[in-house]
Short mmCIF file of C-alpha atoms in Angstrom, two decimals:
data_model
loop_
_atom_site.label_atom_id
_atom_site.label_comp_id
_atom_site.label_asym_id
_atom_site.label_seq_id
_atom_site.Cartn_x
_atom_site.Cartn_y
_atom_site.Cartn_z
CA MET A 1 51.55 -14.55 -53.97
CA ASN A 2 50.07 -11.36 -52.56
CA GLY A 3 48.61 -11.43 -49.08
CA ASP A 4 48.23 -14.74 -47.31
CA HIS A 5 46.71 -16.73 -50.17
CA THR A 6 49.88 -18.70 -51.00
CA GLU A 7 50.95 -21.17 -48.33
CA ARG A 8 54.09 -22.49 -50.00
CA LEU A 9 56.80 -21.18 -52.28
CA PRO A 10 56.15 -21.60 -56.00
CA GLN A 11 58.09 -24.31 -57.79
CA GLU A 12 60.26 -23.41 -60.74
CA GLY A 13 58.20 -22.30 -63.73
CA LYS A 14 55.00 -21.46 -61.82
CA CYS A 15 55.31 -17.65 -61.66
CA ARG A 16 53.68 -15.70 -64.43
CA ASN A 17 56.90 -14.36 -65.91
CA GLU A 18 59.05 -17.42 -65.24
CA ASN A 19 58.00 -19.51 -68.24
CA GLU A 20 60.44 -18.19 -70.85
CA SER A 21 63.69 -17.29 -69.11
CA GLY A 22 63.00 -17.28 -65.38
CA ILE A 23 62.46 -14.55 -62.84
CA LEU A 24 66.20 -13.98 -62.54
CA GLU A 25 66.52 -13.12 -66.22
CA GLU A 26 63.31 -11.08 -66.30
CA ALA A 27 64.21 -9.05 -63.20
CA SER A 28 67.79 -8.56 -64.40
CA ALA A 29 66.57 -7.22 -67.74
CA PHE A 30 64.07 -4.91 -66.02
CA ALA A 31 66.72 -3.54 -63.63
CA GLN A 32 69.07 -3.00 -66.59
CA ARG A 33 66.42 -0.94 -68.39
CA VAL A 34 65.99 1.23 -65.31
CA LEU A 35 69.78 1.69 -65.13
CA GLU A 36 69.96 2.73 -68.78
CA GLU A 37 67.04 5.11 -68.32
CA ILE A 38 68.64 6.83 -65.31
CA GLU A 39 72.03 6.97 -67.00
CA ALA A 40 70.49 8.63 -70.08
CA LEU A 41 68.52 11.14 -68.02
CA ALA A 42 71.00 11.96 -65.25
CA GLY A 43 74.35 10.74 -66.53
CA THR A 44 74.91 8.48 -63.53
CA THR A 45 74.84 4.76 -62.80
CA ALA A 46 74.08 5.35 -59.12
CA CYS A 47 70.45 4.27 -59.19
CA LYS A 48 70.15 1.39 -56.73
CA SER A 49 67.35 2.98 -54.70
CA VAL A 50 65.35 3.77 -57.84
CA GLN A 51 65.81 0.24 -59.13
CA LEU A 52 64.54 -1.22 -55.85
CA VAL A 53 61.39 0.92 -55.88
CA ARG A 54 60.70 0.04 -59.48
CA LEU A 55 61.45 -3.66 -58.95
CA LYS A 56 58.99 -3.85 -56.06
CA LYS A 57 56.24 -2.46 -58.28
CA TRP A 58 57.28 -4.76 -61.13
CA ALA A 59 57.22 -7.82 -58.87
CA GLN A 60 53.76 -6.93 -57.55
CA GLU A 61 52.47 -6.60 -61.10
CA GLN A 62 54.04 -9.89 -62.15
CA GLY A 63 52.75 -11.84 -59.16
CA CYS A 64 56.22 -12.42 -57.73
CA TRP A 65 55.97 -10.28 -54.60
CA PHE A 66 55.70 -11.99 -51.21
CA GLU A 67 53.73 -10.02 -48.61
CA ASN A 68 54.14 -12.45 -45.73
CA CYS A 69 57.56 -13.80 -44.75
CA ASN A 70 55.93 -16.40 -42.51
CA GLN A 71 55.32 -18.57 -45.56
CA PHE A 72 59.08 -18.99 -45.99
CA GLY A 73 59.20 -21.23 -42.91
CA ASP A 74 61.21 -20.92 -39.71
CA PHE A 75 63.67 -18.05 -39.33
CA PHE A 76 67.09 -19.70 -39.34
CA ASP A 77 69.85 -17.08 -39.29
CA ARG A 78 70.88 -13.56 -40.23
CA GLY A 79 74.15 -13.04 -42.11
CA SER A 80 75.78 -9.92 -43.48
CA GLU A 81 73.35 -9.74 -46.42
CA ASN A 82 70.83 -12.56 -46.04
CA GLU A 83 67.87 -13.21 -43.79
CA VAL A 84 67.68 -17.01 -43.84
CA TYR A 85 64.70 -19.34 -43.43
CA LEU A 86 64.28 -23.13 -43.44
CA SER A 87 61.34 -24.18 -45.59
CA PRO A 88 58.36 -25.84 -43.85
CA ASP A 89 59.23 -29.24 -45.35
CA GLY A 90 62.90 -28.88 -44.37
CA THR A 91 64.24 -29.40 -47.91
CA GLU A 92 65.15 -25.84 -48.89
CA ILE A 93 66.89 -22.75 -47.57
CA ILE A 94 65.21 -19.43 -48.43
CA LYS A 95 67.39 -16.33 -48.39
CA LEU A 96 66.16 -12.75 -48.44
CA ASN A 97 69.14 -10.95 -49.98
CA ASP A 98 69.24 -7.20 -49.32
CA PHE A 99 71.69 -6.37 -52.17
CA ARG A 100 74.36 -5.17 -49.71
CA TYR A 101 77.21 -5.89 -52.12
CA SER A 102 75.61 -3.98 -54.99
CA ASP A 103 76.80 -0.62 -53.76
CA ASP A 104 75.96 1.54 -56.80
CA ASN A 105 73.31 -0.33 -58.79
CA LEU A 106 71.98 -3.88 -58.96
CA THR A 107 74.00 -5.14 -61.92
CA PRO A 108 76.66 -6.85 -59.73
CA PHE A 109 73.95 -8.79 -57.88
CA PHE A 110 72.40 -10.32 -60.98
CA GLU A 111 75.80 -11.10 -62.48
CA ARG A 112 76.84 -12.70 -59.22
CA ILE A 113 73.86 -15.06 -59.03
CA LYS A 114 74.35 -16.15 -62.64
CA ALA A 115 78.06 -16.72 -62.02
CA HIS A 116 77.34 -18.75 -58.89
CA ASN A 117 75.00 -21.04 -60.80
CA LYS A 118 77.62 -21.47 -63.52
CA TYR A 119 80.48 -22.42 -61.21
CA PHE A 120 78.62 -24.07 -58.33
CA ASP A 121 75.77 -25.95 -59.97
CA ALA A 122 75.67 -28.53 -57.17
CA CYS A 123 73.96 -25.91 -54.99
CA PRO A 124 72.36 -23.36 -57.35
CA TYR A 125 70.20 -20.39 -56.51
CA ARG A 126 66.63 -20.28 -57.77
CA MET A 127 65.14 -16.79 -57.69
CA VAL A 128 61.41 -16.87 -56.97
CA GLY A 129 60.59 -13.19 -56.44
CA PHE A 130 60.97 -10.26 -54.07
CA ALA A 131 59.92 -9.41 -50.52
CA GLU A 132 60.72 -7.08 -47.64
CA ASN A 133 62.87 -8.44 -44.83
CA ARG A 134 62.39 -7.76 -41.13
CA ASP A 135 64.10 -4.39 -41.52
CA GLY A 136 61.69 -3.35 -44.27
CA ASN A 137 64.29 -3.54 -47.04
CA VAL A 138 63.36 -4.81 -50.50
CA CYS A 139 65.11 -8.13 -51.05
CA ALA A 140 65.51 -10.80 -53.67
CA VAL A 141 64.01 -14.13 -52.55
CA LEU A 142 66.52 -16.88 -53.34
CA VAL A 143 66.04 -20.61 -52.79
CA GLN A 144 68.76 -23.24 -52.41
CA PRO A 145 68.56 -26.94 -51.54
CA PHE A 146 69.20 -27.68 -47.87
CA ILE A 147 72.35 -29.78 -47.80
CA VAL A 148 72.18 -32.59 -45.26
CA GLU A 149 74.77 -35.12 -44.15
CA ALA A 150 77.67 -32.85 -45.01
CA ARG A 151 80.43 -31.28 -42.93
CA LEU A 152 82.28 -28.00 -43.24
CA ALA A 153 84.97 -28.13 -45.92
CA THR A 154 88.53 -27.38 -44.88
CA GLU A 155 90.62 -24.54 -46.26
CA GLN A 156 92.72 -27.02 -48.23
CA GLU A 157 89.67 -28.75 -49.70
CA ILE A 158 88.25 -25.40 -50.79
CA HIS A 159 91.61 -24.38 -52.29
CA ASP A 160 91.90 -27.65 -54.23
CA GLU A 161 88.39 -27.26 -55.63
CA PHE A 162 89.13 -23.75 -56.87
CA ILE A 163 92.28 -24.99 -58.60
CA ARG A 164 90.22 -27.72 -60.26
CA LEU A 165 87.76 -25.07 -61.46
CA GLY A 166 90.55 -23.00 -63.02
CA PHE A 167 90.93 -20.34 -60.30
CA HIS A 168 93.99 -19.22 -58.39
CA ALA A 169 94.41 -17.48 -55.04
CA GLU A 170 95.07 -13.75 -54.70
CA ASP A 171 95.73 -11.48 -51.71
CA ASP A 172 97.31 -14.32 -49.72
CA GLY A 173 94.24 -16.48 -50.22
CA GLY A 174 91.78 -13.66 -49.50
CA TYR A 175 89.93 -14.42 -52.71
CA TYR A 176 90.14 -16.52 -55.86
CA THR A 177 90.05 -15.38 -59.46
CA ASN A 178 90.05 -16.83 -62.95
CA GLY A 179 90.45 -13.44 -64.63
CA GLN A 180 86.73 -13.24 -65.34
CA HIS A 181 85.30 -13.40 -61.83
CA ASP A 182 86.72 -12.78 -58.33
CA ILE A 183 85.20 -14.92 -55.59
CA PHE A 184 85.24 -13.88 -51.92
CA ASP A 185 83.94 -15.43 -48.70
CA ALA A 186 84.58 -19.03 -49.81
CA VAL A 187 85.50 -20.04 -46.27
CA ASP A 188 84.73 -23.19 -44.30
CA GLY A 189 81.44 -21.88 -42.92
CA ASN A 190 80.17 -21.21 -46.44
CA VAL A 191 81.33 -24.42 -48.12
CA LEU A 192 80.18 -27.95 -47.28
CA ILE A 193 81.49 -31.34 -48.36
CA ASP A 194 79.67 -34.66 -48.32
CA ALA A 195 80.94 -38.18 -47.71
CA GLU A 196 81.67 -38.67 -51.41
CA GLY A 197 83.81 -35.53 -51.58
CA HIS A 198 81.33 -33.29 -53.40
CA LEU A 199 81.65 -29.62 -52.40
CA TYR A 200 78.67 -27.31 -52.00
CA PHE A 201 79.35 -23.58 -52.12
CA ILE A 202 76.33 -22.22 -50.29
CA ASP A 203 77.29 -18.58 -49.82
CA THR A 204 80.04 -16.65 -51.62
CA ILE A 205 80.48 -13.10 -52.90
CA ILE A 206 81.30 -12.85 -56.62
CA PHE A 207 82.34 -9.81 -58.65
CA ARG A 208 83.34 -9.47 -62.27
CA SER A 209 87.13 -9.03 -62.37
CA GLY A 210 88.37 -5.49 -62.82
CA THR A 211 85.25 -3.82 -61.40
CA GLY A 212 86.60 -2.94 -57.95
CA GLY A 213 85.14 -5.99 -56.21
CA GLN A 214 87.94 -6.25 -53.67
CA GLU A 215 87.42 -2.68 -52.47
CA THR A 216 83.65 -3.12 -52.32
CA TYR A 217 83.92 -6.38 -50.42
CA GLN A 218 86.42 -5.03 -47.91
CA SER A 219 84.32 -1.92 -47.26
CA LEU A 220 81.03 -3.76 -46.75
CA SER A 221 81.84 -7.21 -45.36
CA PRO A 222 81.79 -7.67 -41.56
CA ARG A 223 84.22 -10.55 -42.05
CA ALA A 224 86.75 -8.34 -43.86
CA SER A 225 86.56 -5.66 -41.17
CA LYS A 226 87.53 -8.02 -38.37
#
Protein backbone atom coordinates (compact mmCIF):
# COMPACT_ATOMS: atom_id res chain seq x y z
CA MET A 1 0.00 0.00 0.00
CA ASN A 2 3.02 2.30 -0.03
CA GLY A 3 3.42 4.72 -2.90
CA ASP A 4 1.10 4.44 -5.87
CA HIS A 5 1.27 0.68 -6.36
CA THR A 6 -2.18 -0.06 -4.91
CA GLU A 7 -5.08 1.24 -6.97
CA ARG A 8 -7.93 0.12 -4.73
CA LEU A 9 -8.55 -0.35 -1.04
CA PRO A 10 -7.77 -3.81 0.34
CA GLN A 11 -10.71 -6.05 1.13
CA GLU A 12 -11.13 -7.42 4.62
CA GLY A 13 -8.42 -9.93 5.48
CA LYS A 14 -5.89 -8.85 2.82
CA CYS A 15 -3.51 -6.77 4.97
CA ARG A 16 -0.55 -8.57 6.45
CA ASN A 17 -1.65 -8.21 10.05
CA GLU A 18 -5.39 -8.54 9.46
CA ASN A 19 -5.60 -12.33 9.29
CA GLU A 20 -5.98 -13.14 12.99
CA SER A 21 -7.93 -10.33 14.64
CA GLY A 22 -8.05 -7.46 12.17
CA ILE A 23 -6.21 -4.18 11.89
CA LEU A 24 -8.50 -2.59 14.47
CA GLU A 25 -7.52 -5.10 17.13
CA GLU A 26 -3.84 -5.09 16.18
CA ALA A 27 -3.58 -1.29 16.16
CA SER A 28 -5.57 -1.01 19.40
CA ALA A 29 -3.22 -3.45 21.13
CA PHE A 30 -0.15 -1.62 19.80
CA ALA A 31 -1.47 1.78 20.96
CA GLN A 32 -2.26 0.28 24.38
CA ARG A 33 1.33 -0.97 24.73
CA VAL A 34 2.62 2.52 23.93
CA LEU A 35 0.23 3.97 26.54
CA GLU A 36 1.43 1.52 29.19
CA GLU A 37 5.06 2.24 28.32
CA ILE A 38 4.62 6.02 28.64
CA GLU A 39 2.61 5.66 31.83
CA ALA A 40 5.35 3.50 33.38
CA LEU A 41 8.13 5.86 32.33
CA ALA A 42 6.49 9.25 32.88
CA GLY A 43 3.50 8.56 35.10
CA THR A 44 1.05 10.09 32.63
CA THR A 45 -1.59 8.84 30.20
CA ALA A 46 -1.26 11.95 28.03
CA CYS A 47 0.56 10.32 25.13
CA LYS A 48 -1.63 10.85 22.07
CA SER A 49 1.11 12.50 20.00
CA VAL A 50 3.58 9.73 20.82
CA GLN A 51 1.03 7.07 19.94
CA LEU A 52 0.38 8.69 16.56
CA VAL A 53 4.07 8.82 15.67
CA ARG A 54 4.55 5.22 16.70
CA LEU A 55 1.37 4.07 14.93
CA LYS A 56 2.50 5.64 11.67
CA LYS A 57 5.77 3.71 11.82
CA TRP A 58 3.92 0.53 12.81
CA ALA A 59 1.47 0.89 9.92
CA GLN A 60 4.31 1.42 7.43
CA GLU A 61 6.03 -1.72 8.70
CA GLN A 62 2.82 -3.74 8.53
CA GLY A 63 1.89 -2.60 5.04
CA CYS A 64 -1.19 -0.72 6.21
CA TRP A 65 -0.05 2.84 5.49
CA PHE A 66 -1.60 4.72 2.56
CA GLU A 67 0.71 7.26 0.93
CA ASN A 68 -1.74 8.56 -1.66
CA CYS A 69 -5.24 9.68 -0.69
CA ASN A 70 -6.26 9.80 -4.35
CA GLN A 71 -6.82 6.05 -4.25
CA PHE A 72 -9.69 6.56 -1.80
CA GLY A 73 -11.83 8.03 -4.58
CA ASP A 74 -13.56 11.40 -4.84
CA PHE A 75 -13.37 13.81 -1.93
CA PHE A 76 -16.91 13.98 -0.58
CA ASP A 77 -17.07 16.10 2.59
CA ARG A 78 -15.20 17.34 5.64
CA GLY A 79 -16.83 16.98 9.06
CA SER A 80 -15.59 17.84 12.52
CA GLU A 81 -13.28 14.81 12.64
CA ASN A 82 -13.51 13.03 9.29
CA GLU A 83 -12.25 13.71 5.80
CA VAL A 84 -14.73 11.77 3.68
CA TYR A 85 -14.31 10.10 0.28
CA LEU A 86 -16.63 8.12 -2.00
CA SER A 87 -14.92 4.99 -3.31
CA PRO A 88 -14.26 4.76 -7.07
CA ASP A 89 -16.98 2.12 -7.50
CA GLY A 90 -19.47 4.15 -5.46
CA THR A 91 -20.18 1.36 -2.95
CA GLU A 92 -18.21 2.55 0.07
CA ILE A 93 -17.52 5.65 2.13
CA ILE A 94 -13.91 6.09 3.28
CA LYS A 95 -13.30 8.26 6.32
CA LEU A 96 -9.96 9.62 7.46
CA ASN A 97 -10.56 10.09 11.19
CA ASP A 98 -8.14 12.49 12.89
CA PHE A 99 -8.82 11.25 16.47
CA ARG A 100 -10.28 14.63 17.51
CA TYR A 101 -12.39 13.11 20.29
CA SER A 102 -9.46 11.22 21.82
CA ASP A 103 -8.18 14.22 23.71
CA ASP A 104 -5.60 12.53 25.97
CA ASN A 105 -4.70 9.22 24.32
CA LEU A 106 -6.19 6.96 21.66
CA THR A 107 -7.99 4.48 23.91
CA PRO A 108 -11.40 6.21 23.54
CA PHE A 109 -11.14 6.02 19.74
CA PHE A 110 -10.59 2.26 19.60
CA GLU A 111 -13.28 1.62 22.21
CA ARG A 112 -15.65 3.82 20.27
CA ILE A 113 -15.22 1.96 16.97
CA LYS A 114 -15.71 -1.40 18.67
CA ALA A 115 -18.82 -0.11 20.44
CA HIS A 116 -20.24 1.28 17.19
CA ASN A 117 -19.85 -2.09 15.49
CA LYS A 118 -21.55 -3.79 18.44
CA TYR A 119 -24.60 -1.54 18.54
CA PHE A 120 -24.91 -0.50 14.89
CA ASP A 121 -23.93 -3.59 12.92
CA ALA A 122 -26.10 -2.57 9.97
CA CYS A 123 -23.45 0.02 9.07
CA PRO A 124 -20.18 -1.14 10.67
CA TYR A 125 -16.73 0.39 10.39
CA ARG A 126 -13.94 -1.61 8.80
CA MET A 127 -10.50 -0.27 9.66
CA VAL A 128 -8.04 -0.78 6.81
CA GLY A 129 -5.01 1.22 7.94
CA PHE A 130 -3.65 4.72 8.46
CA ALA A 131 -2.91 7.76 6.30
CA GLU A 132 -2.34 11.50 6.51
CA ASN A 133 -5.26 13.76 5.65
CA ARG A 134 -5.06 17.00 3.70
CA ASP A 135 -3.88 18.82 6.82
CA GLY A 136 -1.01 16.37 7.29
CA ASN A 137 -2.51 14.74 10.39
CA VAL A 138 -2.16 11.01 10.98
CA CYS A 139 -5.59 9.44 10.65
CA ALA A 140 -7.29 6.08 10.91
CA VAL A 141 -8.72 4.95 7.56
CA LEU A 142 -12.25 3.67 8.15
CA VAL A 143 -14.58 2.16 5.55
CA GLN A 144 -18.37 1.97 5.72
CA PRO A 145 -20.93 0.81 3.14
CA PHE A 146 -22.50 3.65 1.17
CA ILE A 147 -26.18 3.58 2.07
CA VAL A 148 -28.42 4.25 -0.92
CA GLU A 149 -32.18 4.67 -1.19
CA ALA A 150 -32.51 5.91 2.37
CA ARG A 151 -33.71 9.17 3.87
CA LEU A 152 -32.70 11.05 7.00
CA ALA A 153 -34.23 9.55 10.12
CA THR A 154 -36.40 11.79 12.28
CA GLU A 155 -35.68 12.65 15.89
CA GLN A 156 -38.54 10.41 17.01
CA GLU A 157 -37.35 7.48 14.90
CA ILE A 158 -33.86 7.81 16.36
CA HIS A 159 -35.26 8.04 19.89
CA ASP A 160 -37.41 4.93 19.39
CA GLU A 161 -34.43 2.96 18.07
CA PHE A 162 -32.33 3.86 21.10
CA ILE A 163 -35.11 2.74 23.42
CA ARG A 164 -35.27 -0.55 21.53
CA LEU A 165 -31.51 -0.95 22.00
CA GLY A 166 -31.79 -0.42 25.76
CA PHE A 167 -30.67 3.23 25.95
CA HIS A 168 -32.37 6.23 27.50
CA ALA A 169 -32.01 9.95 26.88
CA GLU A 170 -29.96 12.25 29.10
CA ASP A 171 -29.36 16.01 29.12
CA ASP A 172 -32.76 16.72 27.56
CA GLY A 173 -32.01 14.37 24.69
CA GLY A 174 -28.45 15.63 24.20
CA TYR A 175 -27.13 12.09 24.34
CA TYR A 176 -28.21 8.52 25.05
CA THR A 177 -26.77 6.09 27.56
CA ASN A 178 -27.19 2.50 28.68
CA GLY A 179 -24.85 2.90 31.66
CA GLN A 180 -21.98 1.34 29.73
CA HIS A 181 -21.66 3.75 26.81
CA ASP A 182 -22.81 7.34 26.17
CA ILE A 183 -23.67 8.12 22.55
CA PHE A 184 -23.59 11.66 21.14
CA ASP A 185 -24.28 13.19 17.73
CA ALA A 186 -27.03 10.69 16.83
CA VAL A 187 -28.96 13.38 14.97
CA ASP A 188 -30.92 13.23 11.72
CA GLY A 189 -27.93 14.07 9.53
CA ASN A 190 -25.99 11.14 10.97
CA VAL A 191 -28.74 8.51 10.93
CA LEU A 192 -30.51 7.15 7.85
CA ILE A 193 -33.60 4.98 7.48
CA ASP A 194 -34.62 2.86 4.50
CA ALA A 195 -38.04 2.00 3.12
CA GLU A 196 -38.28 -1.08 5.35
CA GLY A 197 -37.60 0.93 8.50
CA HIS A 198 -33.99 -0.17 9.07
CA LEU A 199 -31.85 2.53 10.69
CA TYR A 200 -28.23 3.14 9.76
CA PHE A 201 -26.11 5.06 12.26
CA ILE A 202 -23.35 6.37 10.02
CA ASP A 203 -21.59 8.82 12.34
CA THR A 204 -21.89 9.06 16.12
CA ILE A 205 -19.54 9.87 19.00
CA ILE A 206 -19.33 7.16 21.68
CA PHE A 207 -17.62 7.28 25.07
CA ARG A 208 -17.50 4.75 27.86
CA SER A 209 -19.85 5.97 30.62
CA GLY A 210 -18.19 7.68 33.56
CA THR A 211 -15.08 8.78 31.64
CA GLY A 212 -16.00 12.44 31.12
CA GLY A 213 -17.36 11.96 27.61
CA GLN A 214 -19.93 14.73 27.91
CA GLU A 215 -17.30 17.31 28.82
CA THR A 216 -14.97 16.15 26.05
CA TYR A 217 -17.73 16.19 23.46
CA GLN A 218 -18.97 19.64 24.45
CA SER A 219 -15.46 21.08 24.39
CA LEU A 220 -14.49 19.67 20.99
CA SER A 221 -17.68 19.36 18.93
CA PRO A 222 -18.59 22.24 16.59
CA ARG A 223 -22.21 21.13 16.90
CA ALA A 224 -22.16 21.45 20.70
CA SER A 225 -20.62 24.91 20.55
CA LYS A 226 -23.41 26.35 18.41
